[in-house]
Short mmCIF file of C-alpha atoms and ligand atoms in Angstrom, two decimals:
data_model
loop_
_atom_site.label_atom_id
_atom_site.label_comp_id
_atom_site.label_asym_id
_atom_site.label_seq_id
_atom_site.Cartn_x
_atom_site.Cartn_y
_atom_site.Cartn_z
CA UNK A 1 25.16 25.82 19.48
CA UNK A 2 24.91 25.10 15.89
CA UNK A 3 21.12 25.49 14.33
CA UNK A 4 20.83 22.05 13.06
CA UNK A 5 22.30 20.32 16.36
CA UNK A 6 19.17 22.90 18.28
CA UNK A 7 17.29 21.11 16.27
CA UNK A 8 18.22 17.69 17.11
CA UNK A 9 18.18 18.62 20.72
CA UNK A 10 14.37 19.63 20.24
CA UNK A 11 13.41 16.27 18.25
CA UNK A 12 15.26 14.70 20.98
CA UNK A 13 12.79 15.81 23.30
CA UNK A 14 10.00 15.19 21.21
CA UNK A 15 10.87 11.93 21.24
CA UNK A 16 11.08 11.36 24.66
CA UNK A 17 7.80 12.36 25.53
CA UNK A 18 6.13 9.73 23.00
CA UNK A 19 5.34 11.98 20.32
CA UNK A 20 7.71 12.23 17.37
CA UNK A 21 5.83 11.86 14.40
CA UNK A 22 7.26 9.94 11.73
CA UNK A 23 6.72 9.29 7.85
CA UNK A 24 5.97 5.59 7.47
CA UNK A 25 6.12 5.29 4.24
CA UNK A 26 3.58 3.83 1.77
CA UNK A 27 1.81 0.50 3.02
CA UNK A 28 2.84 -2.97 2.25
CA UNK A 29 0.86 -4.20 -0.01
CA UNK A 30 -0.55 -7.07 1.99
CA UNK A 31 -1.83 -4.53 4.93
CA UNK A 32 -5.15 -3.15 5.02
CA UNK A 33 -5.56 0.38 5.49
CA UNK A 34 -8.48 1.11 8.18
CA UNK A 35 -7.47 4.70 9.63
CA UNK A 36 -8.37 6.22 6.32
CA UNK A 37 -10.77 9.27 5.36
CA UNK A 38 -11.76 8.11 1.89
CA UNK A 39 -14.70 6.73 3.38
CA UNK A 40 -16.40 5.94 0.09
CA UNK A 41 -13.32 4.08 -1.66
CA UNK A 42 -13.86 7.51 -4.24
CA UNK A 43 -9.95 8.19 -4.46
CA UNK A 44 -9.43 5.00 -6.68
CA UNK A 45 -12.45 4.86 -8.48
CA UNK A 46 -11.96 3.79 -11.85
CA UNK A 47 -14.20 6.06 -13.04
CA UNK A 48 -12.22 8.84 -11.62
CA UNK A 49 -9.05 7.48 -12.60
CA UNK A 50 -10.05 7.68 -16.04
CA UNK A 51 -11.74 11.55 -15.83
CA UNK A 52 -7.99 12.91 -14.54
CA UNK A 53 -6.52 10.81 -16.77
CA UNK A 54 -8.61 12.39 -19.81
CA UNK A 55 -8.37 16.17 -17.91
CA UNK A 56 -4.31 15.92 -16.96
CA UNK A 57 -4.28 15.51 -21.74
CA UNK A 58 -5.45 19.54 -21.21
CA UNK A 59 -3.08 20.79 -18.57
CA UNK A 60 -1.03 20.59 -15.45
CA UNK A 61 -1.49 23.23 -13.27
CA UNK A 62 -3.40 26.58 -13.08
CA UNK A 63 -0.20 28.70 -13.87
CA UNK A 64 -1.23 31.86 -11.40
CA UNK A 65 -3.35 32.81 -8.99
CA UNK A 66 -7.28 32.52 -9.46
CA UNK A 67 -7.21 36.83 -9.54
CA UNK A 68 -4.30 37.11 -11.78
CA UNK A 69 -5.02 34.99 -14.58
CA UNK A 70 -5.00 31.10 -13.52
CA UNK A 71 -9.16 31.18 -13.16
CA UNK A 72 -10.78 28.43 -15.05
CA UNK A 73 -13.63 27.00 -16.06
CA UNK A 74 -13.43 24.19 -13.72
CA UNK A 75 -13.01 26.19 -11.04
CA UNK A 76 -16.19 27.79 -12.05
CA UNK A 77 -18.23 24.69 -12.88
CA UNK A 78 -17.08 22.71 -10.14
CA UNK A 79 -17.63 25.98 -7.63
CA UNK A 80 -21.09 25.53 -8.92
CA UNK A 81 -21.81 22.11 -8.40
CA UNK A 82 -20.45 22.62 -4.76
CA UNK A 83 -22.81 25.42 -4.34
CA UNK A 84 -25.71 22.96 -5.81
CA UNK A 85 -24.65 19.84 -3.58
CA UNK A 86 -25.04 21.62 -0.60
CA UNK A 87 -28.22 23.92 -1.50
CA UNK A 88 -25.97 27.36 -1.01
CA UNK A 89 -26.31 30.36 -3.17
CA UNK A 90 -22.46 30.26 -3.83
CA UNK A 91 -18.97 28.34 -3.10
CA UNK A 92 -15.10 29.30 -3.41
CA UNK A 93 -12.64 27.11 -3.94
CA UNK A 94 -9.25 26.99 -1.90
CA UNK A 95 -6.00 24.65 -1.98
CA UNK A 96 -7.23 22.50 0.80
CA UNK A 97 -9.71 22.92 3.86
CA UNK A 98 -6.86 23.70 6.05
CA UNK A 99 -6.69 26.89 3.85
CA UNK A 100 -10.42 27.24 3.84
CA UNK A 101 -10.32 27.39 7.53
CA UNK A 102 -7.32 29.82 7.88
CA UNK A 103 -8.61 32.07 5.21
CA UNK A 104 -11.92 32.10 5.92
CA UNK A 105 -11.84 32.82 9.39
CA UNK A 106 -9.14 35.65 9.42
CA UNK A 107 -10.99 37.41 6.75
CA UNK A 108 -14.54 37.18 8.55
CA UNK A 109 -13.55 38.38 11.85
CA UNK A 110 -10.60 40.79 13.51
CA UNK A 111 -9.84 42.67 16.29
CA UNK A 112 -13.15 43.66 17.19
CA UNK A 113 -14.95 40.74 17.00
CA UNK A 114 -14.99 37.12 18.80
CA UNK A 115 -15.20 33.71 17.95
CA UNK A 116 -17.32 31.04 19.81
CA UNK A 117 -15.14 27.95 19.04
CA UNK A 118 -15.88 24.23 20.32
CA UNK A 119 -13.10 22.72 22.92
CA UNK A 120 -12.25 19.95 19.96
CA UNK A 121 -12.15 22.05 16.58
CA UNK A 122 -9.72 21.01 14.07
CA UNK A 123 -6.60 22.65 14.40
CA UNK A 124 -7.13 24.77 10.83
CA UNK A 125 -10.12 26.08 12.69
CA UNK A 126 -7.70 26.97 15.57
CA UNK A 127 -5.42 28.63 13.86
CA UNK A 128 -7.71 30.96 11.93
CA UNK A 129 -9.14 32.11 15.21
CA UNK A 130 -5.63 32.69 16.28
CA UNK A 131 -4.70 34.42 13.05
CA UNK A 132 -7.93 36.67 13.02
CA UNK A 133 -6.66 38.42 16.29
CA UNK A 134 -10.63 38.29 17.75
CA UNK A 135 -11.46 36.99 20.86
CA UNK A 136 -11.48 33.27 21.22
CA UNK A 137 -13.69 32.00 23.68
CA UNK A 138 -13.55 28.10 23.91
CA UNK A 139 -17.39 26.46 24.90
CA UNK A 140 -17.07 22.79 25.80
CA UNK A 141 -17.50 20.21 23.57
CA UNK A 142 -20.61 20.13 21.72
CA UNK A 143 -21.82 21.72 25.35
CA UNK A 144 -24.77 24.56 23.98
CA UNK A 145 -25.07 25.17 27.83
CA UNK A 146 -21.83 26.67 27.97
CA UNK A 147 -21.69 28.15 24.25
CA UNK A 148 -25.28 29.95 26.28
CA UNK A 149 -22.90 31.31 29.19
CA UNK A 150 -20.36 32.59 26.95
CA UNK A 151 -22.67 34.13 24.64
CA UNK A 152 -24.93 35.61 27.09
CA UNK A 153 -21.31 37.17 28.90
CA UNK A 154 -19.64 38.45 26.02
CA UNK A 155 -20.80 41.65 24.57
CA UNK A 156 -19.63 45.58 22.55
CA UNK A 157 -18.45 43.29 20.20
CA UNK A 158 -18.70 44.14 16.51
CA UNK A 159 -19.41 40.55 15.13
CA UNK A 160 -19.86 36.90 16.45
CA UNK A 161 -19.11 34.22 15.15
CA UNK A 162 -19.47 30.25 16.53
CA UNK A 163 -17.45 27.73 14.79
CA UNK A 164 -18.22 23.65 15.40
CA UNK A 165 -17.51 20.67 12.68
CA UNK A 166 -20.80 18.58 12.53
CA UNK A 167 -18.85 15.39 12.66
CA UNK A 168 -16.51 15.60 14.80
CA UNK A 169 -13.17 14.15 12.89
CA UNK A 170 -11.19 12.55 15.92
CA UNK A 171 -14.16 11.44 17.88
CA UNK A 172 -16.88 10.90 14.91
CA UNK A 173 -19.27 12.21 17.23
CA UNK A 174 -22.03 14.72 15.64
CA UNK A 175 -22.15 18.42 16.87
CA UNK A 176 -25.49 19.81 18.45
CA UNK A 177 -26.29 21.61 15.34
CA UNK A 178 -30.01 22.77 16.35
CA UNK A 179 -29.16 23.87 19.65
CA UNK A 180 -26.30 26.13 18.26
CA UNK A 181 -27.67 27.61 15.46
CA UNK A 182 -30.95 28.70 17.73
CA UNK A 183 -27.99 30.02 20.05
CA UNK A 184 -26.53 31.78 17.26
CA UNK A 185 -29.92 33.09 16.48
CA UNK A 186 -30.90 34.34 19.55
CA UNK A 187 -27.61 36.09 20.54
CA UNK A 188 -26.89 37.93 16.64
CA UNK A 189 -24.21 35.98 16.25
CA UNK A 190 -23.18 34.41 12.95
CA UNK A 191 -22.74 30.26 12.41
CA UNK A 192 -19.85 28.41 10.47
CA UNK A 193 -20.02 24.82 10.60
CA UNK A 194 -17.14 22.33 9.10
CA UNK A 195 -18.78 19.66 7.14
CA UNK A 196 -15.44 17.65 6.57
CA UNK A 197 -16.20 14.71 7.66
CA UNK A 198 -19.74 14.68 7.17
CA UNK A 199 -19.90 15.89 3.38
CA UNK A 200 -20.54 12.90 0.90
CA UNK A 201 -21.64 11.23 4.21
CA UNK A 202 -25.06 12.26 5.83
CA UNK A 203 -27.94 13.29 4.67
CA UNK A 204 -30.19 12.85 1.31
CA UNK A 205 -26.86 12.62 -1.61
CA UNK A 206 -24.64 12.85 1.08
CA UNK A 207 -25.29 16.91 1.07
CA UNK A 208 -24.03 16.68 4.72
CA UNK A 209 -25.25 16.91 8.46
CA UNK A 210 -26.69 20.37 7.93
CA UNK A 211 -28.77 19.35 5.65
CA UNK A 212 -29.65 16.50 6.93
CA UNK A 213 -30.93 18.19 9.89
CA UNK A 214 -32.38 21.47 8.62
CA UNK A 215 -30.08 23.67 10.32
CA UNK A 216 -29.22 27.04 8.07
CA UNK A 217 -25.39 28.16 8.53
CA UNK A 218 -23.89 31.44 7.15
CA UNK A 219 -20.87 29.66 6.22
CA UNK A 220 -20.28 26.31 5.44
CA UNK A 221 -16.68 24.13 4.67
CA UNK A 222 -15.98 21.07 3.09
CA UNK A 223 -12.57 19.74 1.92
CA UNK A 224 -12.55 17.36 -1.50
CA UNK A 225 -9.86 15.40 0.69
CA UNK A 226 -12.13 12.86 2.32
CA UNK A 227 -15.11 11.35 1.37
CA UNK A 228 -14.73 12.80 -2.18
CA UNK A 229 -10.96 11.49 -2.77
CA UNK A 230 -9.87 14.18 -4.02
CA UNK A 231 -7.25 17.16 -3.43
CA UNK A 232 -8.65 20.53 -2.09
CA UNK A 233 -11.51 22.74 -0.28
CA UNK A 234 -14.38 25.22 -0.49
CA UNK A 235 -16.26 27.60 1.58
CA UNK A 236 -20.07 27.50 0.78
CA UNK A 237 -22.66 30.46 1.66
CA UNK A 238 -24.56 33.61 0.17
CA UNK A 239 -22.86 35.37 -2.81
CA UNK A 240 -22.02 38.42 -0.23
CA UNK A 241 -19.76 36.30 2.16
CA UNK A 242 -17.92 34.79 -1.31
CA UNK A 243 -17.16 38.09 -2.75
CA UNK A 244 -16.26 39.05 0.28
CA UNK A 245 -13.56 36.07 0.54
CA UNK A 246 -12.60 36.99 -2.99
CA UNK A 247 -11.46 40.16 -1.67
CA UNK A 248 -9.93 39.27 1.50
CA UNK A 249 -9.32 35.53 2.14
CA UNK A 250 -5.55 35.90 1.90
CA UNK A 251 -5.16 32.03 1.56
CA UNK A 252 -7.60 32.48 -1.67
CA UNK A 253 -5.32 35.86 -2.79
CA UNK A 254 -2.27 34.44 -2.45
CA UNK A 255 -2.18 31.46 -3.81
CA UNK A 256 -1.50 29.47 -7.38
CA UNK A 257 -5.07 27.88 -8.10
CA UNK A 258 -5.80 24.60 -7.98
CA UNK A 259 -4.68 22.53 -10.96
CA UNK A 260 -7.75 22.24 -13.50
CA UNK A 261 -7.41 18.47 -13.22
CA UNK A 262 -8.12 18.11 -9.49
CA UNK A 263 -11.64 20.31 -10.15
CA UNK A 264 -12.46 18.01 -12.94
CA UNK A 265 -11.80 14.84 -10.91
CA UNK A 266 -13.68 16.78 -8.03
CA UNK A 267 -16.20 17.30 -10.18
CA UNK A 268 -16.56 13.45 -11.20
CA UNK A 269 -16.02 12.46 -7.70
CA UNK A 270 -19.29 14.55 -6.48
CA UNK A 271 -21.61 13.68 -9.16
CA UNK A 272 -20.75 9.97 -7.94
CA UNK A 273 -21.20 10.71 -4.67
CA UNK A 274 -24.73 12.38 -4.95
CA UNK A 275 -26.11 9.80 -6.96
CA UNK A 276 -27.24 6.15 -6.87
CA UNK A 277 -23.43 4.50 -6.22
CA UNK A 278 -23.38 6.98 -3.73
CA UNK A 279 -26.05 6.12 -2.16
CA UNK A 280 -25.05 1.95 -2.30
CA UNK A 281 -21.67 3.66 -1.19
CA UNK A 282 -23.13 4.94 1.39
CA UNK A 283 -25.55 2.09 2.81
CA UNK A 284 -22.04 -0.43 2.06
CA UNK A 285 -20.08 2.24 4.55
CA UNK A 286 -22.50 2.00 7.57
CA UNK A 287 -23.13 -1.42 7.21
CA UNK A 288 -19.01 -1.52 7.62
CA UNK A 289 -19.29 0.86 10.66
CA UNK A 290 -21.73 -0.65 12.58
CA UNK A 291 -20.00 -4.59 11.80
CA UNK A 292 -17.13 -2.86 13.44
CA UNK A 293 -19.04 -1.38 15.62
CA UNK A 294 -20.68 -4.46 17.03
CA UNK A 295 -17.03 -6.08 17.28
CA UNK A 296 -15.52 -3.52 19.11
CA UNK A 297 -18.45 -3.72 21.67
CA UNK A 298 -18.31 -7.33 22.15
CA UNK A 299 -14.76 -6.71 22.43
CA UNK A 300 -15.27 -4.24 25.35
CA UNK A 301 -13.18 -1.74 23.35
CA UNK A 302 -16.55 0.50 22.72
CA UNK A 303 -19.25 1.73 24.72
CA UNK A 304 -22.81 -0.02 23.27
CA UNK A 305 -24.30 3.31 24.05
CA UNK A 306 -22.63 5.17 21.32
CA UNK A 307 -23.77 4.98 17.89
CA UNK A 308 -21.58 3.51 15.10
CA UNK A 309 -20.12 6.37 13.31
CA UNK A 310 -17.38 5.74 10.40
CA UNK A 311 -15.38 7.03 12.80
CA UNK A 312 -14.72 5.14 15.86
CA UNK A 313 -11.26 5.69 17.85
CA UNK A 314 -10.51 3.17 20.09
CA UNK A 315 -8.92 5.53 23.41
CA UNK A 316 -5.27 3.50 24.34
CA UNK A 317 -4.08 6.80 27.42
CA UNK A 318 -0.86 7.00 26.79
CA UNK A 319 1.20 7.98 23.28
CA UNK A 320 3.48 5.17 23.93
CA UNK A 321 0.24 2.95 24.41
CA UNK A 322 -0.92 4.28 21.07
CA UNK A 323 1.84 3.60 19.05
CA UNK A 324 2.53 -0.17 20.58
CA UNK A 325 -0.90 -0.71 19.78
CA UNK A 326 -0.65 0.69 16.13
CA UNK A 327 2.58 -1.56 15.47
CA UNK A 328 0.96 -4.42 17.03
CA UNK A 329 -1.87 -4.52 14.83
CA UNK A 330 0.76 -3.78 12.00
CA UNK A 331 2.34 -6.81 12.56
CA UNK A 332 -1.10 -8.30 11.75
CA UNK A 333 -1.99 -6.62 8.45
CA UNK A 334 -3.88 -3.85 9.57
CA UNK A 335 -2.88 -0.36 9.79
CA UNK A 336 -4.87 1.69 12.67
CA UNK A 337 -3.14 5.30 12.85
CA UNK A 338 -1.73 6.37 16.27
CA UNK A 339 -3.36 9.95 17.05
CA UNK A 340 -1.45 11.53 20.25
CA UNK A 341 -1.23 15.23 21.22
CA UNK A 342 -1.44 17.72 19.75
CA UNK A 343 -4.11 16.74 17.41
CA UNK A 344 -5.98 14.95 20.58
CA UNK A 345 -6.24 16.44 24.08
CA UNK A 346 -3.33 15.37 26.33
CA UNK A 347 -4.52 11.69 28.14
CA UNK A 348 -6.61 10.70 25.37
CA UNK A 349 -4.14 8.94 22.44
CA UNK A 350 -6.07 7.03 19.81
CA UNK A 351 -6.07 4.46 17.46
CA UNK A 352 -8.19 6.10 15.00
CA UNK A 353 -10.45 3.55 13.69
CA UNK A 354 -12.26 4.17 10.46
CA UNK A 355 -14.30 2.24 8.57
CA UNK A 356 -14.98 2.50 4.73
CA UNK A 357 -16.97 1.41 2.13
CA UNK A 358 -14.37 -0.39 0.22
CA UNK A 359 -13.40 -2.85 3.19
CA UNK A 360 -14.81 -6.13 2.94
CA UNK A 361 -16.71 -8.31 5.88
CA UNK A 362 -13.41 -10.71 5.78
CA UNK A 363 -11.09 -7.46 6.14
CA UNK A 364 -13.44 -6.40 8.96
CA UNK A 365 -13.20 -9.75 10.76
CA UNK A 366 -9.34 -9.62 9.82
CA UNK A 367 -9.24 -6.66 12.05
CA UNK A 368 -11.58 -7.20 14.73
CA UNK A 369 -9.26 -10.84 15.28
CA UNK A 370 -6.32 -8.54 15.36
CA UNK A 371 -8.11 -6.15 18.18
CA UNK A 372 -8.99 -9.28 19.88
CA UNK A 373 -5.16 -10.62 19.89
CA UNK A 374 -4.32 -6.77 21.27
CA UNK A 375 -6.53 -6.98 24.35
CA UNK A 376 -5.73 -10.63 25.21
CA UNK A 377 -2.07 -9.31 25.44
CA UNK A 378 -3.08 -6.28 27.36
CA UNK A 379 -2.29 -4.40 24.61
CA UNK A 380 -5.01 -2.25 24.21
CA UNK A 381 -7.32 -1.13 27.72
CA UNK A 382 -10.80 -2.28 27.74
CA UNK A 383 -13.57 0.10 29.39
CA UNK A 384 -14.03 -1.43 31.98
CA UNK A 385 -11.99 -4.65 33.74
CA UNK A 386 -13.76 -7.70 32.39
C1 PLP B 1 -9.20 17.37 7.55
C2 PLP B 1 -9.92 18.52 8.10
C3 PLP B 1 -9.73 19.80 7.59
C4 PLP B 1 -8.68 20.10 6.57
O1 PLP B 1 -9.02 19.63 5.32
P1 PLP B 1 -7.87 19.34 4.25
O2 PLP B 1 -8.56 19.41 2.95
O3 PLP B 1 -7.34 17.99 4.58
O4 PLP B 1 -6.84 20.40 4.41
C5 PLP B 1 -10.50 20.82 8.09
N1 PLP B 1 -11.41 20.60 9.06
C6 PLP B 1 -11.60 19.38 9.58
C7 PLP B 1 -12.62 19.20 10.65
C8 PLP B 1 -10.86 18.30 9.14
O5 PLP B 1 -11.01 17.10 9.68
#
């Protein structure tokens, strides 16, 4: 059969099952995006607009390779402004935290060494254990009970490591940071924790959830993709584990640098962030959260018991569920991403609902109408009957 028809055949199937993805193009103008991660509003910031604007006059892209000649000073400064936002002795910059992830991990651990990874990592975390060829042992989610049993079993290993976000990015929920790194601890094992959705979020400037709770990490990851509205990610720890990276993260090695521009805008975008606007960005964001928050209970699409997190999916079952829903609520203005498999566990397709700090109480109301308009049509499944 011809490779192109295979191909087809494939999608076909894809398809069938309720999960070909599609590219929807750029939003209408009139529709409100609420399934974003630029929590903060950063990525149009006019201030920002006008820093690249002023840094794209210098140049457009790095040209090599950090190693072979495309290093710059904004890597460097912003590198150590990273390092200074999150109270680390030293970052490194990579093209995006997927390649943080994949880099990171694979260069940390190998053959003879095993990774402690939550049930509901991100799948760049997932594919770096996969890619490191250690042993993956999977503890439940944010479960330190079972990360306990699977410590406490696995041994003759050269070195541990346990991986968990702190803010979970498909469930907003926040990982058991103390209990882990006192696991970690206790056992000799090493801690990596993915700040993603939690930098320029928690904590005092936004510094994150580690922070914010005291915990110490060896290595820490944020991506400039989210809160920060930016392009890009970093791996944060001692000066050892960087040089170390520098020498061996093959996603660092191997890869042009990132364009001077995006590290200046970076740059602007985190000195916003950590200061007062951030901080009125901040307050404006979970005021936003928990107005949605308080809808979707009275709405019966969230549990009361929950906090509000800027991240609150709203669980429809089914992909095909999912994606009515989503189109539904297009129809209405509002765009509320479908998440289905494999990003989210097979049964559980999402809306993912996100609120920001640029949304409005009218846009919030907007939306919460729409929702309302879903489950009146039996659109969209309650928690429990009403
Ligand atoms: C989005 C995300 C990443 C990847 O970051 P990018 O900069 O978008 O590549 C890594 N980890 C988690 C938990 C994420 O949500």
């Amino acid at each position: 059969m011809d490779f192109n028809a295979l191909l087809e055949r494939e999608l076909a199937h894809t398809a069938s099952c309720g999960l070909r993805r599609q590219l929807g193009g750029p939003l209408p103008a009139h529709v409100v995006n609420y399934s974003s991660n630029d929590y903060l509003g950063l990525s149009t910031h006019p201030a920002l607009l006008t820093a690249a604007q002023h840094a794209l006059q210098q140049a457009t892209g790095a040209g090599a390779a950090r190693l072979v000649g495309g290093d710059r000073a904004e890597h460097h400064a912003l590198e150590a402004a990273l390092a200074h936002f999150k109270g680390t002795e030293a970052a490194l910059l990579f093209g995006s935290g997927y390649q943080a992830n994949v880099g990171a991990i694979s260069a940390l651990v190998g053959p003879d060494d095993a990774v402690y990874s939550d049930a509901l990592n991100h799948a760049s975390i997932i594919d770096g254990c996969r890619l490191s060829g250690a042993a993956i042992h999977v503890y439940r989610h944010a479960d330190p009970q079972h990360l306990a049993e699977l410590l406490s079993a696995g041994a003759g290993y050269r070195r541990r490591l346990v991986i968990t976000e702190s803010v979970f990015s498909m469930d907003g929920d926040q990982a058991p940071l103390v209990a882990i790194a006192q696991l970690a601890r206790v056992h000799d094992a090493a801690l990596m924790v993915d700040e993603a959705h939690a930098s320029g979020l928690y904590g005092p400037s936004g510094a994150g959830l580690l922070r914010a709770t005291g915990v110490c990490a060896e290595v820490q990851l944020v991506t400039l993709g989210k809160a920060l509205g930016g392009f890009g990610g970093a791996v944060l720890g001692r000066r050892a584990l960087i040089d170390l990276l520098i020498n061996r993260a093959r996603t660092f090695i191997f890869t042009t640098a990132l364009p001077p521009v995006v590290c200046t805008n970076a740059l602007a975008a985190l000195r916003l962030a950590a200061g007062t606007l951030g901080d009125q960005l901040r307050l404006q964001l979970f005021v936003n959260a928990a107005q949605l928050h308080r809808g979707l209970v009275a709405l019966g699409l969230r549990s009361p018991a929950t906090p509000p997190s800027p991240i609150l999916p709203l669980l429809a079952g089914t992909p095909e569920r999912s994606l009515t829903a989503t189109h539904a609520l297009l129809d209405r203005g509002c765009f509320v991403q479908a998440i289905r498999p494999p990003t989210v566990p097979q049964g559980t397709s999402r809306l993912r609902l996100t609120a920001s700090a640029a949304h409005t109480p009218e846009q919030l109301d907007t939306l919460l109408a729409a929702l309302a308009h879903l489950v009146r049509a039996d659109l969209l499944p309650t928690l429990s009957p009403r």
